[in-house]
PDB file of C-alpha atoms and ligand atoms in Angstrom:
ATOM      1  CA  MET A   3      36.221  -2.490   0.424  1.00  0.00           C
ATOM      2  CA  ARG A   4      37.349  -0.187  -2.375  1.00  0.00           C
ATOM      3  CA  THR A   5      40.888  -1.137  -3.282  1.00  0.00           C
ATOM      4  CA  PHE A   6      42.745  -4.062  -4.758  1.00  0.00           C
ATOM      5  CA  LYS A   7      44.970  -4.066  -1.730  1.00  0.00           C
ATOM      6  CA  GLU A   8      41.949  -4.870   0.429  1.00  0.00           C
ATOM      7  CA  LEU A   9      40.591  -7.302  -2.118  1.00  0.00           C
ATOM      8  CA  PHE A  10      43.868  -9.178  -2.435  1.00  0.00           C
ATOM      9  CA  ARG A  11      43.933  -9.655   1.303  1.00  0.00           C
ATOM     10  CA  ALA A  12      40.561 -11.379   1.042  1.00  0.00           C
ATOM     11  CA  ILE A  13      41.023 -13.563  -2.004  1.00  0.00           C
ATOM     12  CA  ASP A  14      42.805 -16.701  -2.885  1.00  0.00           C
ATOM     13  CA  GLY A  15      44.612 -16.008  -6.120  1.00  0.00           C
ATOM     14  CA  ASP A  16      48.188 -16.301  -7.335  1.00  0.00           C
ATOM     15  CA  GLY A  17      50.284 -13.442  -8.682  1.00  0.00           C
ATOM     16  CA  ASP A  18      49.188 -14.084 -12.220  1.00  0.00           C
ATOM     17  CA  ALA A  19      45.501 -13.917 -11.308  1.00  0.00           C
ATOM     18  CA  ARG A  20      46.059 -10.731  -9.336  1.00  0.00           C
ATOM     19  CA  HIS A  21      47.885  -9.154 -12.234  1.00  0.00           C
ATOM     20  CA  LYS A  22      45.067  -9.994 -14.644  1.00  0.00           C
ATOM     21  CA  LEU A  23      42.387  -8.625 -12.341  1.00  0.00           C
ATOM     22  CA  ARG A  24      44.260  -5.384 -11.839  1.00  0.00           C
ATOM     23  CA  SER A  25      45.062  -5.064 -15.545  1.00  0.00           C
ATOM     24  CA  PHE A  26      41.368  -5.414 -16.357  1.00  0.00           C
ATOM     25  CA  ASN A  27      40.566  -2.610 -13.940  1.00  0.00           C
ATOM     26  CA  ILE A  28      43.202  -0.331 -15.454  1.00  0.00           C
ATOM     27  CA  SER A  29      42.324  -1.191 -19.065  1.00  0.00           C
ATOM     28  CA  GLN A  30      38.899   0.348 -18.576  1.00  0.00           C
ATOM     29  CA  ARG A  31      40.510   3.772 -18.626  1.00  0.00           C
ATOM     30  CA  LEU A  32      41.912   3.419 -22.113  1.00  0.00           C
ATOM     31  CA  ASP A  33      39.043   4.287 -24.410  1.00  0.00           C
ATOM     32  CA  GLY A  34      35.829   4.542 -22.448  1.00  0.00           C
ATOM     33  CA  LYS A  35      34.578   1.228 -23.806  1.00  0.00           C
ATOM     34  CA  ALA A  36      33.509  -1.591 -21.519  1.00  0.00           C
ATOM     35  CA  LYS A  37      36.056  -4.399 -21.506  1.00  0.00           C
ATOM     36  CA  SER A  38      35.148  -8.043 -22.011  1.00  0.00           C
ATOM     37  CA  VAL A  39      34.508  -9.843 -18.741  1.00  0.00           C
ATOM     38  CA  LYS A  40      34.299 -13.072 -20.698  1.00  0.00           C
ATOM     39  CA  LEU A  41      37.882 -12.722 -21.908  1.00  0.00           C
ATOM     40  CA  LEU A  42      38.968 -11.860 -18.387  1.00  0.00           C
ATOM     41  CA  ALA A  43      37.254 -14.936 -16.956  1.00  0.00           C
ATOM     42  CA  GLU A  44      38.652 -17.184 -19.680  1.00  0.00           C
ATOM     43  CA  SER A  45      42.150 -15.847 -19.093  1.00  0.00           C
ATOM     44  CA  LEU A  46      41.710 -16.907 -15.469  1.00  0.00           C
ATOM     45  CA  GLY A  47      40.795 -20.438 -16.462  1.00  0.00           C
ATOM     46  CA  PHE A  48      36.988 -20.396 -16.393  1.00  0.00           C
ATOM     47  CA  SER A  49      34.813 -21.439 -19.243  1.00  0.00           C
ATOM     48  CA  VAL A  50      31.924 -19.035 -19.728  1.00  0.00           C
ATOM     49  CA  ARG A  51      28.547 -19.775 -21.236  1.00  0.00           C
ATOM     50  CA  ALA A  52      25.339 -17.844 -21.747  1.00  0.00           C
ATOM     51  CA  MET A  53      22.439 -20.278 -21.639  1.00  0.00           C
ATOM     52  CA  GLU A  54      18.891 -20.874 -20.533  1.00  0.00           C
ATOM     53  CA  LEU A  55      18.686 -20.806 -16.760  1.00  0.00           C
ATOM     54  CA  PRO A  56      15.702 -20.894 -14.435  1.00  0.00           C
ATOM     55  CA  ARG A  57      13.858 -17.632 -14.091  1.00  0.00           C
ATOM     56  CA  GLY A  58      15.310 -15.514 -11.320  1.00  0.00           C
ATOM     57  CA  MET A  59      18.752 -17.062 -11.667  1.00  0.00           C
ATOM     58  CA  ALA A  60      21.257 -14.583 -13.073  1.00  0.00           C
ATOM     59  CA  GLY A  61      24.162 -16.970 -13.087  1.00  0.00           C
ATOM     60  CA  ARG A  62      25.837 -19.867 -11.418  1.00  0.00           C
ATOM     61  CA  LEU A  63      29.199 -21.486 -10.955  1.00  0.00           C
ATOM     62  CA  VAL A  64      29.350 -25.167 -11.820  1.00  0.00           C
ATOM     63  CA  ARG A  65      32.102 -27.700 -11.852  1.00  0.00           C
ATOM     64  CA  ASP A  66      33.589 -28.281 -15.259  1.00  0.00           C
ATOM     65  CA  ALA A  67      36.269 -30.903 -15.680  1.00  0.00           C
ATOM     66  CA  PHE A  68      37.246 -29.437 -19.044  1.00  0.00           C
ATOM     67  CA  SER A  69      38.001 -25.871 -18.065  1.00  0.00           C
ATOM     68  CA  ASP A  70      41.462 -24.865 -16.887  1.00  0.00           C
ATOM     69  CA  ASN A  71      40.436 -24.060 -13.338  1.00  0.00           C
ATOM     70  CA  GLY A  72      37.706 -26.670 -13.021  1.00  0.00           C
ATOM     71  CA  PHE A  73      34.734 -24.323 -13.158  1.00  0.00           C
ATOM     72  CA  GLU A  74      32.285 -22.960 -15.665  1.00  0.00           C
ATOM     73  CA  ILE A  75      30.416 -19.711 -15.212  1.00  0.00           C
ATOM     74  CA  GLN A  76      26.935 -19.923 -16.659  1.00  0.00           C
ATOM     75  CA  VAL A  77      24.836 -16.805 -17.111  1.00  0.00           C
ATOM     76  CA  ASN A  78      21.182 -16.394 -17.985  1.00  0.00           C
ATOM     77  CA  GLN A  79      20.945 -15.546 -21.677  1.00  0.00           C
ATOM     78  CA  SER A  80      17.544 -13.918 -21.269  1.00  0.00           C
ATOM     79  CA  TYR A  81      18.985 -11.286 -18.961  1.00  0.00           C
ATOM     80  CA  SER A  82      20.394  -7.988 -20.183  1.00  0.00           C
ATOM     81  CA  VAL A  83      24.011  -7.849 -21.323  1.00  0.00           C
ATOM     82  CA  GLN A  84      24.735  -5.655 -18.313  1.00  0.00           C
ATOM     83  CA  SER A  85      23.310  -8.256 -15.936  1.00  0.00           C
ATOM     84  CA  GLN A  86      25.216 -11.031 -17.648  1.00  0.00           C
ATOM     85  CA  ARG A  87      28.440  -9.084 -17.318  1.00  0.00           C
ATOM     86  CA  TRP A  88      27.838  -8.496 -13.628  1.00  0.00           C
ATOM     87  CA  ALA A  89      26.975 -12.166 -13.141  1.00  0.00           C
ATOM     88  CA  VAL A  90      30.314 -13.238 -14.660  1.00  0.00           C
ATOM     89  CA  LEU A  91      32.236 -11.038 -12.214  1.00  0.00           C
ATOM     90  CA  HIS A  92      29.978 -12.037  -9.331  1.00  0.00           C
ATOM     91  CA  GLU A  93      30.505 -15.770  -9.948  1.00  0.00           C
ATOM     92  CA  MET A  94      34.246 -15.168 -10.253  1.00  0.00           C
ATOM     93  CA  GLY A  95      33.937 -13.581  -6.832  1.00  0.00           C
ATOM     94  CA  HIS A  96      32.527 -16.787  -5.362  1.00  0.00           C
ATOM     95  CA  PHE A  97      35.516 -18.637  -6.765  1.00  0.00           C
ATOM     96  CA  PHE A  98      38.218 -16.232  -5.615  1.00  0.00           C
ATOM     97  CA  ARG A  99      36.675 -15.609  -2.239  1.00  0.00           C
ATOM     98  CA  LYS A 100      36.910 -19.310  -1.511  1.00  0.00           C
ATOM     99  CA  HIS A 101      33.218 -20.128  -1.422  1.00  0.00           C
ATOM    100  CA  VAL A 102      33.861 -23.286  -3.395  1.00  0.00           C
ATOM    101  CA  ASP A 103      36.065 -26.233  -2.733  1.00  0.00           C
ATOM    102  CA  ARG A 104      38.616 -26.185  -5.530  1.00  0.00           C
ATOM    103  CA  SER A 105      40.675 -29.074  -4.310  1.00  0.00           C
ATOM    104  CA  ASP A 106      38.429 -31.853  -5.518  1.00  0.00           C
ATOM    105  CA  TYR A 107      37.828 -31.612  -9.242  1.00  0.00           C
ATOM    106  CA  LEU A 108      36.050 -34.929  -9.268  1.00  0.00           C
ATOM    107  CA  ALA A 109      33.518 -34.059  -6.615  1.00  0.00           C
ATOM    108  CA  ALA A 110      29.927 -34.469  -7.614  1.00  0.00           C
ATOM    109  CA  ASP A 111      28.505 -31.602  -9.603  1.00  0.00           C
ATOM    110  CA  MET A 112      27.669 -28.913  -7.191  1.00  0.00           C
ATOM    111  CA  PHE A 113      25.430 -26.174  -8.423  1.00  0.00           C
ATOM    112  CA  LEU A 114      26.415 -23.069  -6.615  1.00  0.00           C
ATOM    113  CA  ASP A 115      23.767 -20.710  -7.605  1.00  0.00           C
ATOM    114  CA  ARG A 116      23.499 -17.837  -5.266  1.00  0.00           C
ATOM    115  CA  SER A 117      22.482 -15.163  -7.665  1.00  0.00           C
ATOM    116  CA  SER A 118      18.858 -14.752  -6.776  1.00  0.00           C
ATOM    117  CA  GLU A 119      16.650 -14.753  -3.773  1.00  0.00           C
ATOM    118  CA  ALA A 120      14.948 -17.906  -4.950  1.00  0.00           C
ATOM    119  CA  PHE A 121      18.190 -19.845  -4.751  1.00  0.00           C
ATOM    120  CA  TYR A 122      19.572 -17.865  -1.920  1.00  0.00           C
ATOM    121  CA  VAL A 123      22.207 -19.616   0.112  1.00  0.00           C
ATOM    122  CA  ASP A 124      24.353 -17.326   2.145  1.00  0.00           C
ATOM    123  CA  GLN A 125      23.942 -13.577   2.415  1.00  0.00           C
ATOM    124  CA  LYS A 126      27.528 -13.031   3.521  1.00  0.00           C
ATOM    125  CA  GLU A 127      28.882 -14.840   0.479  1.00  0.00           C
ATOM    126  CA  GLU A 128      26.545 -12.866  -1.776  1.00  0.00           C
ATOM    127  CA  VAL A 129      27.849  -9.621  -0.365  1.00  0.00           C
ATOM    128  CA  GLU A 130      31.432 -10.812  -0.770  1.00  0.00           C
ATOM    129  CA  ALA A 131      30.884 -11.857  -4.386  1.00  0.00           C
ATOM    130  CA  ASN A 132      29.339  -8.485  -5.204  1.00  0.00           C
ATOM    131  CA  GLU A 133      32.181  -6.737  -3.420  1.00  0.00           C
ATOM    132  CA  PHE A 134      34.640  -8.606  -5.606  1.00  0.00           C
ATOM    133  CA  ALA A 135      32.788  -7.547  -8.778  1.00  0.00           C
ATOM    134  CA  ALA A 136      32.597  -3.934  -7.612  1.00  0.00           C
ATOM    135  CA  VAL A 137      36.296  -3.633  -6.762  1.00  0.00           C
ATOM    136  CA  VAL A 138      37.378  -5.217 -10.053  1.00  0.00           C
ATOM    137  CA  LEU A 139      35.238  -2.721 -11.971  1.00  0.00           C
ATOM    138  CA  TYR A 140      35.363   0.445  -9.901  1.00  0.00           C
ATOM    139  CA  GLY A 141      38.189   0.039  -7.413  1.00  0.00           C
ATOM    140  CA  ASP A 142      41.531   1.815  -7.176  1.00  0.00           C
ATOM    141  CA  GLY A 143      40.042   5.041  -8.484  1.00  0.00           C
ATOM    142  CA  ALA A 144      38.582   3.633 -11.710  1.00  0.00           C
ATOM    143  CA  LEU A 145      35.144   5.063 -11.058  1.00  0.00           C
ATOM    144  CA  GLU A 146      36.556   8.346  -9.809  1.00  0.00           C
ATOM    145  CA  ALA A 147      38.632   8.688 -12.967  1.00  0.00           C
ATOM    146  CA  ALA A 148      35.610   8.033 -15.174  1.00  0.00           C
ATOM    147  CA  LYS A 149      33.530  10.433 -13.131  1.00  0.00           C
ATOM    148  CA  SER A 150      36.065  13.227 -13.486  1.00  0.00           C
ATOM    149  CA  LEU A 151      36.001  12.624 -17.246  1.00  0.00           C
ATOM    150  CA  HIS A 152      32.252  12.239 -17.760  1.00  0.00           C
ATOM    151  CA  GLY A 153      30.736  13.802 -14.671  1.00  0.00           C
ATOM    152  CA  ALA A 154      28.179  12.030 -12.527  1.00  0.00           C
ATOM    153  CA  ASN A 155      26.145  11.138 -15.610  1.00  0.00           C
ATOM    154  CA  THR A 156      24.888   7.666 -14.732  1.00  0.00           C
ATOM    155  CA  THR A 157      23.857   6.823 -18.296  1.00  0.00           C
ATOM    156  CA  LYS A 158      27.306   7.606 -19.608  1.00  0.00           C
ATOM    157  CA  LEU A 159      29.114   5.902 -16.731  1.00  0.00           C
ATOM    158  CA  ALA A 160      26.940   2.797 -17.088  1.00  0.00           C
ATOM    159  CA  LYS A 161      28.082   2.588 -20.684  1.00  0.00           C
ATOM    160  CA  VAL A 162      31.743   3.029 -19.818  1.00  0.00           C
ATOM    161  CA  PHE A 163      31.629   0.153 -17.337  1.00  0.00           C
ATOM    162  CA  GLY A 164      29.053  -1.966 -19.166  1.00  0.00           C
ATOM    163  CA  VAL A 165      26.766  -2.167 -16.150  1.00  0.00           C
ATOM    164  CA  SER A 166      23.262  -1.048 -15.233  1.00  0.00           C
ATOM    165  CA  GLU A 167      22.588   2.519 -14.158  1.00  0.00           C
ATOM    166  CA  LYS A 168      21.446   1.138 -10.842  1.00  0.00           C
ATOM    167  CA  SER A 169      24.853  -0.418 -10.300  1.00  0.00           C
ATOM    168  CA  ILE A 170      26.501   2.922 -11.077  1.00  0.00           C
ATOM    169  CA  GLU A 171      24.217   4.787  -8.697  1.00  0.00           C
ATOM    170  CA  TYR A 172      25.171   2.410  -5.937  1.00  0.00           C
ATOM    171  CA  ALA A 173      28.865   2.552  -6.833  1.00  0.00           C
ATOM    172  CA  LEU A 174      28.916   6.361  -6.890  1.00  0.00           C
ATOM    173  CA  LYS A 175      27.853   6.315  -3.260  1.00  0.00           C
ATOM    174  CA  LYS A 176      30.434   3.766  -2.298  1.00  0.00           C
ATOM    175  CA  PHE A 177      33.453   4.543  -4.469  1.00  0.00           C
ATOM    176  CA  THR A 178      33.477   8.324  -4.874  1.00  0.00           C
TER     177      THR A 178
HETATM  178 ZN1  LIG B   6      26.167 -15.261  -5.788  1.00  0.00          ZN
END
């Protein structure tokens, strides 16, 4: 999956959500600076918090009766900024790809950590959440555009997208 068209077929999100996701992707081309995934998530109704989490847990999606969409994204504050940014997009992926039941806001707290092997739940859902993150960042030619501007310099590209060099290396294989 490399395009928003494909992603939109797979996600549950209204027109407003789709517009915001696509706008985020496009906004990355403006000035070569990584855009805030926290602001994106908040604009989509999540609350976002960096906090202490168990070792090996990059992030998790938990029910939050006070956020606009009923969920809070928590990321591990001891992880790198790049990892925290990825975790925010990854957890958003679990939400939009319908891995959580959004209909019952009063359901018991359900900790949906799937961000590490230790708390591993479902490989298919992990792949889907990462796919979501990758398309939002790199899809619709975003990575190709950055590559034509900066070359295949992974250090530079990692900075542009605010991700790890490893993520860029993987994305270059998949998206260009
Ligand atoms: Zn996950």
